[in-house]
Short mmCIF file of C-alpha atoms and ligand atoms in Angstrom, two decimals:
data_model
loop_
_atom_site.label_atom_id
_atom_site.label_comp_id
_atom_site.label_asym_id
_atom_site.label_seq_id
_atom_site.Cartn_x
_atom_site.Cartn_y
_atom_site.Cartn_z
CA MET A 133 109.32 67.76 112.15
CA ASN A 134 107.85 65.82 114.97
CA PHE A 135 105.15 68.22 116.18
CA GLU A 136 104.30 65.92 119.63
CA ALA A 137 107.90 66.67 120.18
CA ALA A 138 108.52 70.23 119.18
CA ASN A 139 108.23 72.88 121.97
CA PHE A 140 107.30 76.30 119.83
CA GLU A 141 108.21 78.41 122.52
CA THR A 142 111.81 77.31 122.37
CA LEU A 143 112.02 77.79 118.51
CA ASN A 144 113.32 80.88 116.45
CA PHE A 145 111.40 82.93 114.27
CA GLU A 146 112.83 81.37 110.78
CA THR A 147 111.64 77.87 112.07
CA LEU A 148 108.28 78.90 113.13
CA ALA A 149 107.63 80.86 109.85
CA ILE A 150 107.87 77.20 108.20
CA HIS A 151 106.63 74.93 110.57
CA ALA A 152 104.14 76.76 112.83
CA GLY A 153 100.67 75.52 112.17
CA GLN A 154 101.93 73.47 109.13
CA GLU A 155 102.35 69.91 110.32
CA PRO A 156 102.36 67.52 107.63
CA ASP A 157 98.80 66.30 106.70
CA PRO A 158 97.80 63.43 109.13
CA VAL A 159 95.80 61.41 106.49
CA THR A 160 98.36 61.81 103.36
CA GLY A 161 101.42 63.13 104.75
CA ALA A 162 101.43 66.00 102.51
CA VAL A 163 104.03 68.44 103.62
CA VAL A 164 102.43 71.40 102.76
CA PRO A 165 99.05 72.33 104.44
CA PRO A 166 96.50 71.38 101.68
CA ILE A 167 94.00 73.89 100.45
CA TYR A 168 90.92 72.92 101.90
CA GLN A 169 88.49 74.31 99.24
CA THR A 170 85.23 73.54 101.00
CA SER A 171 82.31 75.42 102.35
CA THR A 172 81.06 72.80 104.66
CA TYR A 173 82.11 69.69 106.49
CA LYS A 174 80.39 65.99 107.11
CA GLN A 175 79.18 65.82 110.57
CA ASP A 176 79.25 62.24 112.39
CA GLY A 177 75.70 62.68 113.54
CA ILE A 178 74.28 65.90 114.54
CA GLY A 179 77.29 68.01 116.33
CA GLY A 180 79.73 65.09 115.40
CA THR A 181 82.26 67.35 113.78
CA ARG A 182 85.66 66.53 113.05
CA GLY A 183 88.05 68.50 114.71
CA GLY A 184 85.33 71.14 115.14
CA TYR A 185 84.97 72.24 111.66
CA GLU A 186 81.28 72.73 110.59
CA TYR A 187 81.48 75.77 108.17
CA SER A 188 84.25 77.46 106.38
CA ARG A 189 83.05 81.22 107.52
CA THR A 190 83.59 80.04 110.91
CA ALA A 191 86.45 78.06 110.37
CA ASN A 192 88.84 76.33 107.99
CA PRO A 193 91.68 74.12 108.41
CA THR A 194 93.83 76.25 105.93
CA ARG A 195 93.02 79.33 107.40
CA THR A 196 93.82 77.84 110.88
CA ALA A 197 97.30 77.06 109.56
CA LEU A 198 97.62 80.68 108.84
CA GLU A 199 96.27 81.94 111.97
CA THR A 200 98.04 79.45 113.90
CA CYS A 201 101.63 80.61 112.29
CA LEU A 202 100.90 84.18 112.71
CA ALA A 203 99.98 83.98 116.05
CA ALA A 204 103.53 82.07 116.66
CA LEU A 205 105.48 84.93 114.61
CA GLU A 206 103.90 87.68 116.51
CA ASN A 207 104.70 85.84 119.96
CA GLY A 208 100.75 86.36 120.64
CA ALA A 209 97.82 84.06 122.18
CA ARG A 210 95.72 84.08 119.06
CA ALA A 211 95.38 85.18 115.57
CA PHE A 212 92.26 85.84 113.35
CA ALA A 213 92.89 86.07 109.48
CA PHE A 214 90.67 88.56 107.50
CA ALA A 215 89.78 89.18 103.63
CA SER A 216 92.01 92.41 104.25
CA GLY A 217 93.75 94.79 106.38
CA MET A 218 90.55 97.00 106.33
CA ALA A 219 88.48 94.18 107.31
CA ALA A 220 90.89 93.02 110.27
CA GLU A 221 90.64 96.93 111.50
CA ASP A 222 86.71 97.03 110.96
CA CYS A 223 86.48 93.95 112.93
CA LEU A 224 88.91 94.99 116.00
CA VAL A 225 87.28 98.42 116.21
CA ARG A 226 83.49 97.00 116.13
CA THR A 227 84.63 94.76 118.62
CA LEU A 228 86.35 96.64 121.17
CA CYS A 229 84.35 100.06 120.72
CA ARG A 230 80.92 101.29 121.35
CA PRO A 231 79.15 104.56 120.69
CA GLY A 232 80.62 107.19 122.50
CA ASP A 233 84.32 105.87 122.78
CA ARG A 234 87.06 107.53 121.36
CA VAL A 235 90.34 106.62 119.60
CA LEU A 236 93.52 108.16 119.27
CA ILE A 237 94.96 107.80 115.70
CA PRO A 238 98.24 108.87 114.55
CA GLY A 239 98.69 112.13 113.04
CA ASP A 240 100.17 110.35 109.98
CA ALA A 241 98.06 107.46 109.69
CA TYR A 242 97.76 105.17 106.56
CA GLY A 243 95.09 106.92 104.59
CA GLY A 244 92.60 104.13 104.41
CA THR A 245 92.81 103.90 108.34
CA TYR A 246 91.80 107.60 108.74
CA ARG A 247 89.03 106.99 105.97
CA LEU A 248 87.80 103.98 108.26
CA PHE A 249 87.79 106.31 110.97
CA ASP A 250 86.58 109.78 109.38
CA LYS A 251 83.79 108.45 106.76
CA VAL A 252 82.55 104.93 108.69
CA PHE A 253 83.04 104.84 112.18
CA LYS A 254 82.48 108.41 112.99
CA SER A 255 78.55 108.25 111.73
CA TRP A 256 78.39 105.12 114.23
CA GLY A 257 79.15 107.55 117.08
CA ILE A 258 83.32 106.35 117.39
CA GLU A 259 85.17 109.61 117.63
CA TYR A 260 88.77 110.00 116.83
CA GLU A 261 91.81 112.44 117.26
CA PRO A 262 94.74 112.31 115.08
CA VAL A 263 97.78 112.96 117.30
CA LEU A 264 101.41 112.95 116.38
CA GLN A 265 102.96 110.00 118.23
CA THR A 266 106.24 111.00 117.77
CA ASP A 267 105.34 113.60 120.56
CA LEU A 268 104.92 111.48 123.42
CA GLY A 269 103.93 114.71 125.69
CA ALA A 270 100.91 115.19 123.04
CA VAL A 271 99.69 111.68 123.17
CA ALA A 272 99.78 111.66 127.19
CA ARG A 273 98.11 115.01 127.34
CA ALA A 274 95.36 113.77 124.55
CA ALA A 275 95.19 110.39 126.45
CA ALA A 276 94.51 112.25 129.99
CA ALA A 277 91.84 114.65 128.22
CA GLN A 278 90.01 112.02 126.12
CA ARG A 279 90.23 108.76 127.97
CA PRO A 280 90.37 106.91 124.66
CA ARG A 281 89.09 102.96 124.64
CA LEU A 282 91.92 102.50 121.92
CA ILE A 283 95.38 104.27 121.10
CA TRP A 284 95.90 102.99 117.54
CA ALA A 285 99.68 103.27 116.40
CA GLU A 286 101.52 102.32 113.34
CA THR A 287 105.33 102.37 113.01
CA PRO A 288 106.93 102.94 110.86
CA THR A 289 104.23 104.90 109.52
CA ASN A 290 102.65 104.91 106.07
CA PRO A 291 104.19 107.09 103.84
CA LEU A 292 106.13 109.48 105.91
CA LEU A 293 108.16 106.44 107.89
CA SER A 294 107.90 108.11 111.08
CA VAL A 295 108.71 105.74 114.12
CA VAL A 296 106.88 105.75 117.43
CA ASP A 297 108.07 104.38 120.95
CA ILE A 298 105.94 101.11 121.36
CA ARG A 299 107.11 100.85 124.64
CA ALA A 300 106.32 104.32 125.65
CA LEU A 301 102.93 104.63 123.94
CA ALA A 302 102.05 101.09 125.89
CA GLU A 303 102.99 103.01 129.15
CA ILE A 304 100.70 105.62 128.33
CA ALA A 305 97.84 103.38 127.33
CA ARG A 306 97.95 101.72 130.49
CA GLN A 307 98.31 104.68 132.95
CA HIS A 308 95.03 106.05 130.92
CA GLY A 309 93.08 102.80 130.71
CA ALA A 310 93.14 102.25 127.11
CA LEU A 311 94.17 99.37 124.97
CA LEU A 312 97.33 99.92 122.51
CA VAL A 313 96.73 98.54 118.77
CA VAL A 314 99.93 98.55 116.67
CA ASP A 315 99.92 98.30 112.77
CA ASN A 316 102.96 96.17 112.22
CA THR A 317 102.36 96.09 108.29
CA PHE A 318 105.69 97.91 107.45
CA ALA A 319 107.92 96.30 109.74
CA SER A 320 106.51 92.53 109.74
CA PRO A 321 106.70 90.61 112.76
CA TYR A 322 110.42 89.34 111.36
CA LEU A 323 111.36 93.11 112.10
CA GLN A 324 109.27 94.06 115.17
CA ARG A 325 107.06 92.43 117.57
CA PRO A 326 104.88 94.81 119.42
CA LEU A 327 103.35 92.40 121.42
CA ASP A 328 106.37 91.88 123.23
CA LEU A 329 107.02 95.90 123.54
CA GLY A 330 103.52 95.97 125.55
CA ALA A 331 100.83 96.49 122.56
CA ASP A 332 97.58 94.34 123.21
CA PHE A 333 96.85 94.06 119.44
CA VAL A 334 98.58 93.93 116.22
CA VAL A 335 97.09 94.62 112.96
CA HIS A 336 98.33 93.47 109.50
CA SER A 337 97.67 94.27 106.15
CA THR A 338 98.90 90.63 105.01
CA THR A 339 98.54 91.82 101.43
CA LYS A 340 102.17 93.13 101.99
CA TYR A 341 105.40 91.61 103.33
CA LEU A 342 103.76 88.73 104.95
CA GLY A 343 102.07 87.68 101.63
CA GLY A 344 105.00 89.16 99.93
CA HIS A 345 104.19 88.54 96.44
CA SER A 346 101.48 91.22 95.49
CA ASP A 347 98.88 88.26 94.72
CA VAL A 348 96.65 88.07 97.42
CA ILE A 349 94.82 90.46 99.56
CA GLY A 350 94.50 89.91 103.37
CA GLY A 351 94.69 91.07 106.67
CA ALA A 352 95.17 89.51 110.47
CA LEU A 353 94.63 90.57 114.03
CA VAL A 354 96.84 89.09 116.75
CA LEU A 355 96.19 89.11 120.23
CA LYS A 356 98.44 89.27 123.00
CA ASP A 357 96.19 87.55 125.43
CA GLU A 358 92.75 85.59 125.41
CA ARG A 359 90.75 88.33 126.78
CA HIS A 360 89.05 89.40 123.80
CA ALA A 361 89.54 86.09 121.89
CA ALA A 362 86.10 84.81 122.20
CA ASP A 363 84.61 87.99 121.18
CA LEU A 364 86.70 88.59 118.16
CA ALA A 365 86.30 84.97 116.96
CA PHE A 366 82.37 85.64 117.45
CA ASN A 367 82.51 88.91 115.06
CA GLN A 368 84.76 87.46 112.68
CA ASN A 369 82.22 84.83 112.23
CA ALA A 370 79.34 87.09 112.78
CA THR A 371 80.40 89.75 109.96
CA GLY A 372 81.98 87.21 108.07
CA ALA A 373 84.96 89.02 106.17
CA VAL A 374 87.10 86.05 105.99
CA PRO A 375 89.73 84.95 103.73
CA GLY A 376 89.23 82.14 101.08
CA PRO A 377 91.33 78.96 101.75
CA PHE A 378 93.19 79.83 98.51
CA ASP A 379 93.87 83.21 99.78
CA ALA A 380 94.99 81.56 103.08
CA TRP A 381 97.28 79.11 101.72
CA LEU A 382 98.89 81.79 99.28
CA THR A 383 99.74 84.04 102.47
CA LEU A 384 101.27 81.10 104.65
CA ARG A 385 103.32 80.21 101.46
CA GLY A 386 104.46 83.90 101.36
CA VAL A 387 105.33 83.88 105.19
CA LYS A 388 107.66 80.74 105.17
CA THR A 389 110.09 82.98 103.17
CA LEU A 390 109.30 86.19 105.18
CA ALA A 391 112.83 86.25 107.02
CA ALA A 392 114.92 85.84 104.01
CA ARG A 393 112.90 88.61 101.86
CA MET A 394 113.03 90.92 104.62
CA ASP A 395 117.00 90.77 105.03
CA ARG A 396 117.15 91.71 101.21
CA HIS A 397 114.59 94.35 101.43
CA CYS A 398 116.38 95.77 104.39
CA ALA A 399 119.62 95.70 102.60
CA ASN A 400 118.36 97.09 99.42
CA ALA A 401 116.35 99.74 100.83
CA ALA A 402 119.47 101.07 103.10
CA ARG A 403 121.45 101.48 99.85
CA VAL A 404 118.49 103.12 98.11
CA ALA A 405 118.04 105.46 100.96
CA GLN A 406 121.68 106.42 101.21
CA ALA A 407 121.84 107.00 97.37
CA LEU A 408 119.11 109.31 97.22
CA ALA A 409 120.61 111.19 100.10
CA ASP A 410 123.48 111.88 98.15
CA HIS A 411 121.40 112.89 94.76
CA PRO A 412 121.17 116.71 94.38
CA ALA A 413 117.61 116.22 93.17
CA VAL A 414 116.24 114.93 96.51
CA ALA A 415 115.49 117.40 99.33
CA ALA A 416 114.83 115.00 102.06
CA VAL A 417 114.83 111.34 102.69
CA LEU A 418 112.86 109.29 104.84
CA TYR A 419 114.33 106.50 106.06
CA PRO A 420 114.53 105.11 109.76
CA GLY A 421 118.02 103.31 109.16
CA LEU A 422 119.64 106.87 108.27
CA PRO A 423 121.55 108.03 111.31
CA GLY A 424 119.88 111.62 110.53
CA HIS A 425 116.38 110.37 110.91
CA PRO A 426 114.56 111.57 113.91
CA GLY A 427 113.15 107.99 114.73
CA HIS A 428 116.85 106.49 114.17
CA GLU A 429 117.50 105.50 117.85
CA VAL A 430 113.81 104.39 118.51
CA ALA A 431 113.75 102.08 115.50
CA LYS A 432 117.02 100.55 116.52
CA SER A 433 115.80 99.75 119.92
CA GLN A 434 112.53 98.04 118.95
CA MET A 435 113.24 96.78 115.33
CA ARG A 436 115.70 94.27 114.08
CA ASP A 437 116.63 96.38 110.98
CA PHE A 438 115.04 99.16 109.20
CA GLY A 439 112.61 97.92 106.51
CA GLY A 440 112.14 97.78 102.74
CA MET A 441 110.07 101.30 102.46
CA VAL A 442 111.77 104.65 101.60
CA SER A 443 110.11 107.75 101.31
CA PHE A 444 111.80 111.20 99.64
CA ARG A 445 111.02 114.50 98.66
CA LEU A 446 112.02 116.19 95.37
CA ALA A 447 113.69 119.69 95.85
CA ALA A 448 111.77 120.63 92.32
CA GLY A 449 108.21 119.96 93.67
CA GLU A 450 105.05 118.20 92.91
CA GLU A 451 105.09 118.29 89.04
CA LYS A 452 108.58 116.81 89.16
CA ALA A 453 107.76 114.13 91.58
CA VAL A 454 104.87 112.88 89.57
CA GLU A 455 107.14 112.68 86.72
CA VAL A 456 109.77 110.78 87.94
CA CYS A 457 107.10 108.25 89.07
CA GLY A 458 106.38 107.98 85.61
CA ARG A 459 109.85 107.66 84.49
CA THR A 460 111.18 104.32 86.24
CA ALA A 461 111.19 101.19 84.64
CA LEU A 462 112.20 98.77 87.19
CA PHE A 463 110.34 100.63 90.13
CA THR A 464 106.85 99.60 88.61
CA LEU A 465 104.22 102.61 89.22
CA GLY A 466 101.56 101.14 91.49
CA GLU A 467 99.90 101.21 94.90
CA SER A 468 100.50 98.49 97.55
CA LEU A 469 103.93 97.53 98.60
CA GLY A 470 105.90 94.76 100.21
CA GLY A 471 106.20 92.20 97.47
CA VAL A 472 109.34 90.99 95.80
CA GLU A 473 109.21 93.55 92.99
CA SER A 474 109.72 97.26 93.53
CA LEU A 475 107.11 99.70 93.30
CA ILE A 476 106.94 103.51 93.05
CA GLU A 477 103.91 105.79 93.99
CA HIS A 478 102.78 109.49 94.69
CA PRO A 479 100.97 109.05 97.73
CA ALA A 480 99.26 112.61 97.59
CA ARG A 481 97.62 111.52 94.33
CA MET A 482 97.41 107.89 95.18
CA THR A 483 97.31 105.78 98.25
CA HIS A 484 96.80 109.17 100.35
CA ALA A 485 94.37 110.76 98.36
CA SER A 486 91.57 110.28 101.10
CA THR A 487 93.65 112.49 103.20
CA ALA A 488 93.58 115.66 100.97
CA GLY A 489 92.42 118.88 102.94
CA SER A 490 92.68 117.09 106.16
CA PRO A 491 95.18 117.51 108.89
CA LEU A 492 96.61 114.14 107.67
CA GLU A 493 97.53 115.39 104.08
CA VAL A 494 100.84 114.18 102.97
CA PRO A 495 103.48 116.56 101.23
CA PRO A 496 102.78 116.82 97.20
CA ASP A 497 106.69 116.42 96.62
CA LEU A 498 106.82 113.21 98.26
CA ILE A 499 107.47 109.93 96.40
CA ARG A 500 107.19 106.52 98.19
CA LEU A 501 109.43 103.38 97.37
CA SER A 502 108.65 99.74 98.29
CA VAL A 503 112.36 98.52 97.46
CA GLY A 504 112.01 95.04 96.20
CA ILE A 505 114.57 92.14 96.29
CA GLU A 506 115.93 92.52 92.76
CA ASP A 507 119.60 93.20 92.33
CA PRO A 508 120.41 96.56 93.88
CA ASP A 509 122.93 97.97 91.09
CA ASP A 510 119.75 97.59 88.78
CA LEU A 511 117.77 99.60 91.10
CA LEU A 512 119.83 102.50 91.72
CA ALA A 513 120.46 102.70 87.90
CA ASP A 514 116.70 102.82 87.42
CA LEU A 515 116.39 105.63 89.97
CA TYR A 516 119.37 107.16 88.57
CA GLN A 517 117.85 107.63 85.08
CA ALA A 518 114.55 108.80 86.39
CA LEU A 519 115.98 111.36 88.47
CA ASP A 520 118.75 112.79 86.09
C1 PLP B 657 99.81 100.29 107.01
C2 PLP B 657 98.66 99.72 106.45
N1 PLP B 657 97.67 99.29 107.28
C3 PLP B 657 96.48 98.88 106.54
C4 PLP B 657 96.50 98.78 105.35
C5 PLP B 657 95.10 98.19 104.62
O1 PLP B 657 95.34 96.79 104.06
P1 PLP B 657 94.54 96.02 102.95
O2 PLP B 657 95.03 96.80 101.77
O3 PLP B 657 95.16 94.72 103.03
O4 PLP B 657 92.90 96.27 103.14
C6 PLP B 657 97.37 99.00 104.51
C7 PLP B 657 97.22 98.86 102.86
O5 PLP B 657 98.07 99.51 102.23
C8 PLP B 657 98.59 99.53 104.88
O6 PLP B 657 99.58 99.84 104.26
#
């Protein structure tokens, strides 16, 4: 691709995923951005950096390639990559909030996000309030009463798959002087672009669909505009939770196939969700693609498709749910999600154990599936043998 001639504004998602930030190496013509496995850079006289690179905590060309690509995919002004999703969240909150500030978090937030607010930020004077964000009236009332600095949203949520109306939340945030953050990990920018819907910031665990191959931990922040870019760049460097060049490279390599993988994740998940809905052992299926899901219409209005995550509740209760998690063969029992291989887990005892006894506790009979891109007939056969 001729990058001089290319106008990124006119390019479509699949093209940006493969080309944005990834121009052939100017020295060798390498088509894939090299892994710049270096901590430091020669200066041509003091301050004479080549392209601004001086030390890899501050900036590294492989990381720059990833950040440029992520900004393009989310249609944001800037992106910052981190060593994990939690590091990205930590940097964002510590950049935007001060002691005494308040944050509204989802009533069914990802367990790690809840733990960060409850166990870390609270002791530094940042208060949080969990509010079920599918109840927009409750969010508006909490925002009016608390004047939060941030409204933190996740959609679809982990692991209950509730869908919140990003446009409506953005309007509430605007009315009450708050900034809207959307954790877009479950949807990925291919399915949903929160900044286009009015959010100020997007957060990712790039460990999941963006990386896509369960071989790297990473996180990212994407900003709608440049307003907080200098402060975030300062804190990214000052606190230093950056990904190494190889991790940035692996993530970028995953991103190239995001669109193709997501199409297959969505198609497989839709089949799995329908099969579970028809199964007598299953009490409820939580999947935004099912017409009976309470967030189905909102999901249709803000997502390209419904994603690869499916949760379901077993009629026979917790012990049976634990048993089923141990009986699948293709669905590997494990934490995390968004990789090409299918995973199964029991949120109450695994990913969301930190919410036990809190208002965010998840149902004990719940099973969460990350539906991979294997043959769907094989996946269904595996689930049937585990359930029957
Ligand atoms: C929705 C969501 N946000 C954030 C995170 C944290 O990301 P990481 O594990 O990369 O730190 C996760 C991890 O599971 C997640 O599912």
